DNA sequence: GTCTATACCCGGATAGAC
DNA sequence: GTCTATCCGGGTATAGAC
């Protein structure tokens, strides 16, 4: 019985270490020697597992986005009402930051730079897809009467997108606030505002 | 009559070009040859004006932060009421993105990495100062009754900080929405929420 | 203030032994 | 799966002429 390719192999271990370093120092600032050192091997040995540093980050991003967008699709296809779908999408983001912090950080910090290479063209596609999802959710929110009609939903989309994902810069799993706490506080601010009704 | 050191000298021109490149591609991804090319000179000639690539970004960041924090201090010292001070601080951020986009982008994208060098230790100090300013503004907002008392103002601070500055990623001066428009929409969401009162 | 020429180092990657 | 050894390119920076 053959192992699943993503089991706890050495290769996966190394990839996990690389993810942490990329997230911490940035893709360009992380050398293959950094990765090898952290994995306790020599830099040349990395090339037994991967054919380049780029292909490491590529694999991390593709996997991550596939999973994430599958979950967005589930929310879109669910029978939740429009407001609940928006809440679910926000909660999903904070949960993802909690569970896939390195990948989120890499995406936030390095996607713009990586997008300039052909190989990473799919990052742009995913951005468009994300915008599409959120604009759908927000339009349905307005149409259903759940959201105010006087807002520029394009701007609302940008604010939500930016605010939920940049939290990866300060959120720490196991810290004082759980991802549920953070999501609740954020939704509270977003939906009700910080002043008295 | 001696010229002001920051007048339209060649040195200033070069620094301006460097700022744009750092903002666009990141500090590490910008080579001194890129800067020299864009300035129409050879890389060696840059060292007539600056003693290293690091000192270029250093000069940009120090100047920028000095100006910015002077303006925050003016707001703090003003006789505006607490809510108006918060609004003024938010408006200042969007105005700064409009007028000093490259510096804001460099700070957003590269400060974390640069902070790890002794030379850039002041970046951490400025972060602490910024937190102090915002926590003061928000506390006064709560105490005066302008803001809801049930919020975690530490989280509110982080959300405001992240959302206003991250807008540098998509805001374009001269575009469809002016920085005034963006500030108004943002304050509207922040203060009132996106649902019906 | 800019050029020519070049030193020097570091990063990514390869070949082949073990 | 890892090591030894090494190549090559590109990046920062310097020295001195013009």
CSV table of C-alpha atoms (C1' of nucleotides) in Angstrom, one decimal:
chain,number,residue,atom,x,y,z
A,1,UNK,CA,0.0,0.0,0.0
A,2,UNK,CA,1.7,3.2,-1.2
A,3,UNK,CA,2.0,6.2,1.1
A,4,UNK,CA,0.1,9.4,0.4
A,5,UNK,CA,2.6,11.8,-1.1
A,6,UNK,CA,1.9,14.4,1.5
A,7,UNK,CA,2.4,12.2,4.5
A,8,UNK,CA,5.0,12.9,7.2
A,9,UNK,CA,7.9,12.4,4.9
A,10,UNK,CA,11.3,14.1,5.1
A,11,UNK,CA,10.3,16.2,2.1
A,12,UNK,CA,7.2,17.5,3.9
A,13,UNK,CA,9.3,18.3,6.9
A,14,UNK,CA,11.7,20.4,4.8
A,15,UNK,CA,8.9,22.1,3.1
A,16,UNK,CA,7.3,23.0,6.4
A,17,UNK,CA,10.6,24.5,7.6
A,18,UNK,CA,11.0,26.5,4.4
A,19,UNK,CA,7.4,27.9,4.9
A,20,UNK,CA,8.3,29.2,8.3
A,21,UNK,CA,11.4,30.9,7.1
A,22,UNK,CA,9.8,32.4,4.1
A,23,UNK,CA,7.0,33.8,6.3
A,24,UNK,CA,9.5,35.2,8.8
A,25,UNK,CA,12.1,36.7,6.6
A,26,UNK,CA,10.5,36.9,3.2
A,27,UNK,CA,11.2,34.7,0.2
A,28,UNK,CA,14.1,36.7,-1.2
A,29,UNK,CA,15.7,37.2,2.1
A,30,UNK,CA,15.7,33.5,2.9
A,31,UNK,CA,18.6,31.6,1.3
A,32,UNK,CA,18.7,27.9,0.5
A,33,UNK,CA,21.4,27.6,3.0
A,34,UNK,CA,19.1,29.1,5.7
A,35,UNK,CA,16.6,26.4,4.9
A,36,UNK,CA,19.2,23.6,4.8
A,37,UNK,CA,20.7,24.8,8.2
A,38,UNK,CA,17.3,24.8,9.8
A,39,UNK,CA,16.6,21.3,8.5
A,40,UNK,CA,20.0,20.1,9.6
A,41,UNK,CA,21.4,19.2,6.2
A,42,UNK,CA,23.6,20.9,3.6
A,43,UNK,CA,22.2,23.1,0.9
A,44,UNK,CA,23.0,20.8,-1.9
A,45,UNK,CA,20.9,18.1,-0.3
A,46,UNK,CA,17.8,20.2,-0.7
A,47,UNK,CA,17.9,19.6,-4.4
A,48,UNK,CA,17.2,15.9,-3.9
A,49,UNK,CA,13.7,16.9,-2.8
A,50,UNK,CA,13.0,20.1,-4.9
A,51,UNK,CA,14.4,21.4,-8.1
A,52,UNK,CA,14.6,25.0,-7.0
A,53,UNK,CA,13.8,27.5,-4.2
A,54,UNK,CA,11.0,28.8,-6.4
A,55,UNK,CA,9.4,25.4,-6.7
A,56,UNK,CA,9.2,25.2,-2.9
A,57,UNK,CA,7.2,28.4,-2.6
A,58,UNK,CA,5.2,27.5,-5.6
A,59,UNK,CA,4.1,24.2,-4.1
A,60,UNK,CA,3.2,25.9,-0.8
A,61,UNK,CA,1.1,28.5,-2.4
A,62,UNK,CA,-0.7,26.3,-4.8
A,63,UNK,CA,-1.7,23.8,-2.1
A,64,UNK,CA,-2.8,26.6,0.2
A,65,UNK,CA,-4.9,28.4,-2.3
A,66,UNK,CA,-6.6,25.2,-3.5
A,67,UNK,CA,-7.7,24.4,0.0
A,68,UNK,CA,-8.8,27.9,0.8
A,69,UNK,CA,-10.9,28.4,-2.3
A,70,UNK,CA,-12.6,25.1,-1.8
A,71,UNK,CA,-13.8,26.4,1.5
A,72,UNK,CA,-15.0,29.7,0.1
A,73,UNK,CA,-16.9,27.7,-2.5
A,74,UNK,CA,-18.6,25.7,0.2
A,75,UNK,CA,-19.8,28.9,1.8
A,76,UNK,CA,-21.1,30.3,-1.4
A,77,UNK,CA,-23.0,27.1,-2.1
A,78,UNK,CA,-24.4,26.8,1.4
A,79,UNK,CA,-28.0,27.8,2.2
A,80,UNK,CA,-26.9,30.4,4.8
A,81,UNK,CA,-28.6,33.8,4.4
A,82,UNK,CA,-26.4,36.6,2.9
A,83,UNK,CA,-25.3,38.1,6.2
A,84,UNK,CA,-24.4,34.7,7.6
A,85,UNK,CA,-22.3,34.0,4.5
A,86,UNK,CA,-20.3,37.2,5.0
A,87,UNK,CA,-19.8,36.3,8.6
A,88,UNK,CA,-18.7,32.8,7.7
A,89,UNK,CA,-16.2,34.1,5.1
A,90,UNK,CA,-14.7,36.4,7.7
A,91,UNK,CA,-14.4,33.6,10.2
A,92,UNK,CA,-12.8,31.4,7.7
A,93,UNK,CA,-10.1,34.0,7.1
A,94,UNK,CA,-9.2,34.2,10.8
A,95,UNK,CA,-9.3,30.5,11.2
A,96,UNK,CA,-6.9,30.2,8.2
A,97,UNK,CA,-4.5,32.7,9.7
A,98,UNK,CA,-4.6,30.5,12.9
A,99,UNK,CA,-4.0,27.3,11.1
A,100,UNK,CA,-1.9,28.2,8.0
A,101,UNK,CA,-0.1,31.3,9.3
A,102,UNK,CA,3.1,30.8,7.3
A,103,UNK,CA,1.3,30.4,4.0
A,104,UNK,CA,-0.9,33.4,4.6
A,105,UNK,CA,2.2,35.5,5.5
A,106,UNK,CA,4.0,34.4,2.4
A,107,UNK,CA,1.0,35.3,0.3
A,108,UNK,CA,0.6,38.7,1.9
A,109,UNK,CA,4.3,39.6,1.7
A,110,UNK,CA,5.6,38.1,-1.4
A,111,UNK,CA,2.7,37.5,-3.8
A,112,UNK,CA,3.1,40.9,-5.5
A,113,UNK,CA,6.8,40.3,-6.2
A,114,UNK,CA,6.2,36.6,-7.3
A,115,UNK,CA,3.4,37.6,-9.6
A,116,UNK,CA,5.8,39.3,-11.9
A,117,UNK,CA,7.1,35.9,-13.0
A,118,UNK,CA,5.2,33.8,-15.5
A,119,UNK,CA,5.3,30.8,-13.3
A,120,UNK,CA,3.3,32.6,-10.7
A,121,UNK,CA,0.6,34.0,-13.0
A,122,UNK,CA,-2.0,32.0,-11.2
A,123,UNK,CA,-1.7,34.3,-8.2
A,124,UNK,CA,-3.4,37.0,-10.2
A,125,UNK,CA,-6.1,34.6,-11.2
A,126,UNK,CA,-6.7,33.8,-7.6
A,127,UNK,CA,-6.9,37.5,-6.7
A,128,UNK,CA,-9.6,38.0,-9.3
A,129,UNK,CA,-11.4,35.0,-8.0
A,130,UNK,CA,-11.3,36.3,-4.5
A,131,UNK,CA,-12.7,39.7,-5.6
A,132,UNK,CA,-15.4,37.9,-7.4
A,133,UNK,CA,-16.4,35.9,-4.4
A,134,UNK,CA,-16.5,38.9,-2.1
A,135,UNK,CA,-18.3,41.1,-4.5
A,136,UNK,CA,-21.0,38.4,-4.8
A,137,UNK,CA,-21.3,38.1,-1.1
A,138,UNK,CA,-21.5,41.9,-0.6
A,139,UNK,CA,-24.0,42.4,-3.5
A,140,UNK,CA,-26.3,39.7,-2.0
A,141,UNK,CA,-25.9,41.4,1.3
A,142,UNK,CA,-27.1,44.7,-0.1
A,143,UNK,CA,-29.9,43.2,-2.2
A,144,UNK,CA,-31.3,41.3,0.7
A,145,UNK,CA,-31.4,44.4,2.8
A,146,UNK,CA,-28.9,43.2,5.3
A,147,UNK,CA,-26.3,45.8,4.4
A,148,UNK,CA,-26.6,49.6,3.9
A,149,UNK,CA,-27.2,50.6,0.3
A,150,UNK,CA,-25.1,53.8,0.5
A,151,UNK,CA,-21.7,52.1,0.6
A,152,UNK,CA,-19.2,51.7,-2.2
A,153,UNK,CA,-19.0,47.9,-2.1
A,154,UNK,CA,-15.7,47.9,-4.0
A,155,UNK,CA,-14.2,49.9,-1.2
A,156,UNK,CA,-15.9,47.7,1.4
A,157,UNK,CA,-14.4,44.7,-0.3
A,158,UNK,CA,-10.9,46.1,-0.1
A,159,UNK,CA,-11.2,47.1,3.5
A,160,UNK,CA,-12.4,43.7,4.5
A,161,UNK,CA,-9.8,41.8,2.4
A,162,UNK,CA,-7.0,43.9,3.8
A,163,UNK,CA,-8.0,43.9,7.4
A,164,UNK,CA,-8.7,40.3,7.7
A,165,UNK,CA,-5.4,39.1,6.1
A,166,UNK,CA,-3.0,41.7,7.6
A,167,UNK,CA,-3.9,40.3,11.0
A,168,UNK,CA,-1.4,37.6,10.2
A,169,UNK,CA,1.2,40.2,11.2
A,170,UNK,CA,0.2,40.3,14.8
A,171,UNK,CA,-2.0,37.3,15.5
A,172,UNK,CA,-0.3,34.5,17.4
A,173,UNK,CA,-1.9,31.0,17.7
A,174,UNK,CA,-2.3,30.1,21.4
A,175,UNK,CA,-2.1,33.8,22.4
A,176,UNK,CA,-4.5,35.8,24.6
A,177,UNK,CA,-7.2,36.0,21.9
A,178,UNK,CA,-8.3,33.0,20.0
A,179,UNK,CA,-9.1,33.3,16.3
A,180,UNK,CA,-12.7,33.1,17.3
A,181,UNK,CA,-12.3,36.0,19.7
A,182,UNK,CA,-10.6,38.1,17.0
A,183,UNK,CA,-13.2,37.2,14.4
A,184,UNK,CA,-16.0,38.2,16.8
A,185,UNK,CA,-14.5,41.5,17.6
A,186,UNK,CA,-13.8,42.3,14.0
A,187,UNK,CA,-17.3,41.4,12.9
A,188,UNK,CA,-18.6,43.5,15.7
A,189,UNK,CA,-16.7,46.5,14.5
A,190,UNK,CA,-17.4,45.9,10.8
A,191,UNK,CA,-21.1,45.3,11.2
A,192,UNK,CA,-22.0,47.8,13.9
A,193,UNK,CA,-19.2,50.4,13.9
A,194,UNK,CA,-17.3,51.7,16.9
A,195,UNK,CA,-19.7,54.4,17.9
A,196,UNK,CA,-23.0,54.1,19.7
A,197,UNK,CA,-25.7,53.0,17.3
B,1,UNK,CA,23.4,82.3,-0.1
B,2,UNK,CA,23.8,78.5,0.4
B,3,UNK,CA,21.1,76.1,-0.9
B,4,UNK,CA,18.9,74.2,1.4
B,5,UNK,CA,20.3,70.7,1.5
B,6,UNK,CA,17.0,69.1,0.3
B,7,UNK,CA,16.5,71.4,-2.7
B,8,UNK,CA,16.1,70.0,-6.2
B,9,UNK,CA,19.7,68.6,-6.3
B,10,UNK,CA,20.8,65.6,-8.3
B,11,UNK,CA,21.1,63.8,-5.0
B,12,UNK,CA,17.5,64.4,-4.2
B,13,UNK,CA,16.5,63.3,-7.6
B,14,UNK,CA,18.3,60.0,-7.2
B,15,UNK,CA,16.8,59.5,-3.8
B,16,UNK,CA,13.3,60.0,-5.2
B,17,UNK,CA,13.9,57.5,-7.9
B,18,UNK,CA,15.2,55.0,-5.4
B,19,UNK,CA,12.1,55.5,-3.3
B,20,UNK,CA,9.9,54.6,-6.1
B,21,UNK,CA,11.8,51.4,-6.9
B,22,UNK,CA,12.0,50.3,-3.3
B,23,UNK,CA,8.3,50.8,-3.1
B,24,UNK,CA,7.5,48.9,-6.2
B,25,UNK,CA,9.8,45.9,-6.0
B,26,UNK,CA,10.9,45.9,-2.4
B,27,UNK,CA,14.2,46.9,-0.9
B,28,UNK,CA,16.0,43.6,-1.3
B,29,UNK,CA,14.7,43.1,-4.8
B,30,UNK,CA,15.9,46.4,-6.0
B,31,UNK,CA,19.6,46.5,-7.0
B,32,UNK,CA,21.8,49.5,-7.0
B,33,UNK,CA,22.1,48.9,-10.8
B,34,UNK,CA,18.3,49.2,-11.1
B,35,UNK,CA,18.5,52.6,-9.3
B,36,UNK,CA,21.4,53.8,-11.4
B,37,UNK,CA,19.8,52.7,-14.6
B,38,UNK,CA,16.6,54.5,-13.7
B,39,UNK,CA,18.7,57.6,-12.9
B,40,UNK,CA,20.6,57.3,-16.2
B,41,UNK,CA,24.0,56.8,-14.6
B,42,UNK,CA,26.3,53.9,-13.7
B,43,UNK,CA,26.0,52.1,-10.4
B,44,UNK,CA,29.4,53.2,-9.2
B,45,UNK,CA,28.3,56.8,-9.5
B,46,UNK,CA,25.7,56.3,-6.9
B,47,UNK,CA,28.4,56.1,-4.3
B,48,UNK,CA,29.3,59.7,-4.9
B,49,UNK,CA,26.0,60.6,-3.3
B,50,UNK,CA,25.4,57.8,-0.8
B,51,UNK,CA,27.6,55.4,0.9
B,52,UNK,CA,25.4,52.4,0.6
B,53,UNK,CA,22.0,51.2,-0.5
B,54,UNK,CA,21.0,50.9,3.2
B,55,UNK,CA,21.8,54.5,3.8
B,56,UNK,CA,19.4,55.5,1.1
B,57,UNK,CA,16.4,53.7,2.6
B,58,UNK,CA,17.5,54.9,6.0
B,59,UNK,CA,17.4,58.5,5.0
B,60,UNK,CA,14.0,58.1,3.3
B,61,UNK,CA,12.4,56.5,6.4
B,62,UNK,CA,13.9,58.9,9.0
B,63,UNK,CA,12.7,61.9,7.1
B,64,UNK,CA,9.3,60.4,6.5
B,65,UNK,CA,8.6,59.4,10.0
B,66,UNK,CA,9.8,62.7,11.5
B,67,UNK,CA,7.3,64.6,9.3
B,68,UNK,CA,4.5,62.2,10.0
B,69,UNK,CA,4.9,62.1,13.8
B,70,UNK,CA,5.1,65.9,13.9
B,71,UNK,CA,1.6,65.9,12.4
B,72,UNK,CA,0.3,63.3,14.8
B,73,UNK,CA,1.6,65.5,17.7
B,74,UNK,CA,-0.3,68.5,16.3
B,75,UNK,CA,-3.5,66.5,16.3
B,76,UNK,CA,-2.9,65.3,19.9
B,77,UNK,CA,-2.2,68.8,21.1
B,78,UNK,CA,-5.2,70.4,19.3
B,79,UNK,CA,-8.4,71.4,21.0
B,80,UNK,CA,-10.6,69.0,18.9
B,81,UNK,CA,-13.0,66.8,20.7
B,82,UNK,CA,-11.9,63.1,21.0
B,83,UNK,CA,-14.0,61.8,18.1
B,84,UNK,CA,-12.7,64.6,15.9
B,85,UNK,CA,-9.2,63.8,16.8
B,86,UNK,CA,-9.7,60.2,15.7
B,87,UNK,CA,-11.2,61.4,12.5
B,88,UNK,CA,-8.3,63.7,11.9
B,89,UNK,CA,-5.7,61.0,12.5
B,90,UNK,CA,-7.4,58.7,10.0
B,91,UNK,CA,-7.6,61.5,7.5
B,92,UNK,CA,-4.0,62.2,8.0
B,93,UNK,CA,-3.1,58.6,7.1
B,94,UNK,CA,-4.9,58.7,3.8
B,95,UNK,CA,-3.5,62.0,3.0
B,96,UNK,CA,0.0,60.7,3.7
B,97,UNK,CA,-0.6,57.7,1.4
B,98,UNK,CA,-1.7,60.2,-1.2
B,99,UNK,CA,1.4,62.4,-0.9
B,100,UNK,CA,4.1,60.0,0.3
B,101,UNK,CA,3.1,56.8,-1.2
B,102,UNK,CA,6.6,55.3,-1.8
B,103,UNK,CA,7.7,55.9,1.8
B,104,UNK,CA,4.5,54.4,3.2
B,105,UNK,CA,4.9,51.4,0.9
B,106,UNK,CA,8.5,50.9,1.9
B,107,UNK,CA,7.6,51.1,5.6
B,108,UNK,CA,4.7,48.7,5.2
B,109,UNK,CA,6.7,46.1,3.2
B,110,UNK,CA,10.2,46.3,4.4
B,111,UNK,CA,10.2,47.7,8.0
B,112,UNK,CA,9.9,44.2,9.6
B,113,UNK,CA,12.9,43.0,7.7
B,114,UNK,CA,14.9,46.1,8.2
B,115,UNK,CA,14.1,46.2,12.0
B,116,UNK,CA,16.3,43.2,12.4
B,117,UNK,CA,19.4,45.4,11.9
B,118,UNK,CA,20.8,47.6,14.6
B,119,UNK,CA,20.9,50.5,12.3
B,120,UNK,CA,17.1,50.4,12.0
B,121,UNK,CA,16.2,50.0,15.6
B,122,UNK,CA,14.4,53.3,15.6
B,123,UNK,CA,11.6,51.6,13.5
B,124,UNK,CA,10.6,49.7,16.6
B,125,UNK,CA,10.6,52.9,18.6
B,126,UNK,CA,8.3,54.6,16.1
B,127,UNK,CA,6.0,51.6,16.2
B,128,UNK,CA,5.7,51.9,20.0
B,129,UNK,CA,5.1,55.7,19.6
B,130,UNK,CA,2.4,55.1,17.1
B,131,UNK,CA,0.6,52.6,19.4
B,132,UNK,CA,0.9,55.1,22.2
B,133,UNK,CA,-0.7,57.8,20.2
B,134,UNK,CA,-3.6,55.6,19.0
B,135,UNK,CA,-4.3,54.1,22.4
B,136,UNK,CA,-4.5,57.6,23.8
B,137,UNK,CA,-6.9,58.7,21.2
B,138,UNK,CA,-9.1,55.7,21.6
B,139,UNK,CA,-9.1,55.8,25.4
B,140,UNK,CA,-10.2,59.4,25.3
B,141,UNK,CA,-12.9,58.4,22.8
B,142,UNK,CA,-14.2,55.8,25.2
B,143,UNK,CA,-13.9,58.0,28.3
B,144,UNK,CA,-15.8,60.9,26.6
B,145,UNK,CA,-18.6,58.6,25.7
B,146,UNK,CA,-18.1,59.0,21.9
B,147,UNK,CA,-17.1,55.3,21.5
B,148,UNK,CA,-18.7,52.1,22.7
B,149,UNK,CA,-17.3,50.8,25.9
B,150,UNK,CA,-17.5,47.1,25.1
B,151,UNK,CA,-14.7,47.1,22.6
B,152,UNK,CA,-11.2,45.8,23.0
B,153,UNK,CA,-9.4,49.0,22.1
B,154,UNK,CA,-6.1,47.1,21.6
B,155,UNK,CA,-7.8,45.2,18.8
B,156,UNK,CA,-9.5,48.3,17.5
B,157,UNK,CA,-6.1,50.0,17.4
B,158,UNK,CA,-4.6,47.1,15.3
B,159,UNK,CA,-7.6,47.1,12.9
B,160,UNK,CA,-7.4,50.8,12.3
B,161,UNK,CA,-3.6,50.9,11.9
B,162,UNK,CA,-3.6,48.0,9.5
B,163,UNK,CA,-6.5,49.1,7.4
B,164,UNK,CA,-5.5,52.7,6.9
B,165,UNK,CA,-1.9,51.9,5.9
B,166,UNK,CA,-2.5,48.8,3.8
B,167,UNK,CA,-4.6,50.9,1.5
B,168,UNK,CA,-1.2,52.0,0.0
B,169,UNK,CA,-1.4,48.7,-1.9
B,170,UNK,CA,-4.3,49.8,-4.0
B,171,UNK,CA,-4.8,53.6,-3.7
B,172,UNK,CA,-3.6,55.6,-6.7
B,173,UNK,CA,-3.3,59.4,-6.6
B,174,UNK,CA,-5.4,61.0,-9.3
B,175,UNK,CA,-7.6,57.9,-9.5
B,176,UNK,CA,-11.4,57.6,-9.3
B,177,UNK,CA,-11.5,58.2,-5.6
B,178,UNK,CA,-9.5,61.0,-3.9
B,179,UNK,CA,-7.9,60.4,-0.6
B,180,UNK,CA,-10.7,62.5,0.9
B,181,UNK,CA,-13.3,60.1,-0.6
B,182,UNK,CA,-11.5,57.1,0.7
B,183,UNK,CA,-11.1,58.6,4.2
B,184,UNK,CA,-14.8,59.5,4.3
B,185,UNK,CA,-15.9,56.0,3.3
B,186,UNK,CA,-13.6,54.4,5.7
B,187,UNK,CA,-14.6,56.6,8.6
B,188,UNK,CA,-18.2,55.8,7.7
B,189,UNK,CA,-17.6,52.1,7.9
B,190,UNK,CA,-15.5,52.3,11.0
B,191,UNK,CA,-17.8,54.6,13.0
B,192,UNK,CA,-21.2,53.3,11.9
B,193,UNK,CA,-20.7,49.8,10.6
B,194,UNK,CA,-21.9,48.3,7.4
B,195,UNK,CA,-25.3,47.2,8.6
B,196,UNK,CA,-28.4,49.4,9.2
B,197,UNK,CA,-28.1,51.2,12.6
C,1,DG,C1',29.3,64.3,-11.0
C,2,DT,C1',30.1,60.5,-13.8
C,3,DC,C1',32.9,56.9,-16.0
C,4,DT,C1',36.0,52.7,-16.4
C,5,DA,C1',37.4,48.8,-14.4
C,6,DT,C1',37.4,45.6,-11.1
C,7,DA,C1',37.5,43.3,-6.3
C,8,DC,C1',35.0,40.5,-3.6
C,9,DC,C1',31.4,37.9,-1.7
C,10,DC,C1',27.3,35.4,-1.5
C,11,DG,C1',23.5,33.0,-3.4
C,12,DG,C1',21.5,29.3,-6.4
C,13,DA,C1',22.4,25.2,-8.5
C,14,DT,C1',25.0,20.9,-10.3
C,15,DA,C1',27.9,16.3,-10.4
C,16,DG,C1',29.0,12.4,-8.5
C,17,DA,C1',30.7,9.8,-4.3
C,18,DC,C1',28.9,7.5,-0.2
D,1,DG,C1',18.9,10.9,1.5
D,2,DT,C1',23.0,13.3,2.4
D,3,DC,C1',27.8,14.9,1.6
D,4,DT,C1',31.9,16.9,-0.8
D,5,DA,C1',33.3,20.0,-3.9
D,6,DT,C1',32.6,23.4,-7.0
D,7,DC,C1',30.7,26.5,-10.8
D,8,DC,C1',28.7,30.6,-12.2
D,9,DG,C1',26.2,34.7,-12.1
D,10,DG,C1',24.9,38.7,-10.0
D,11,DG,C1',25.1,41.9,-6.2
D,12,DT,C1',27.5,45.6,-3.4
D,13,DA,C1',31.1,48.4,-3.2
D,14,DT,C1',35.8,50.6,-4.2
D,15,DA,C1',39.8,53.2,-6.7
D,16,DG,C1',41.1,56.4,-9.5
D,17,DA,C1',40.8,58.8,-14.2
D,18,DC,C1',38.1,62.3,-16.6
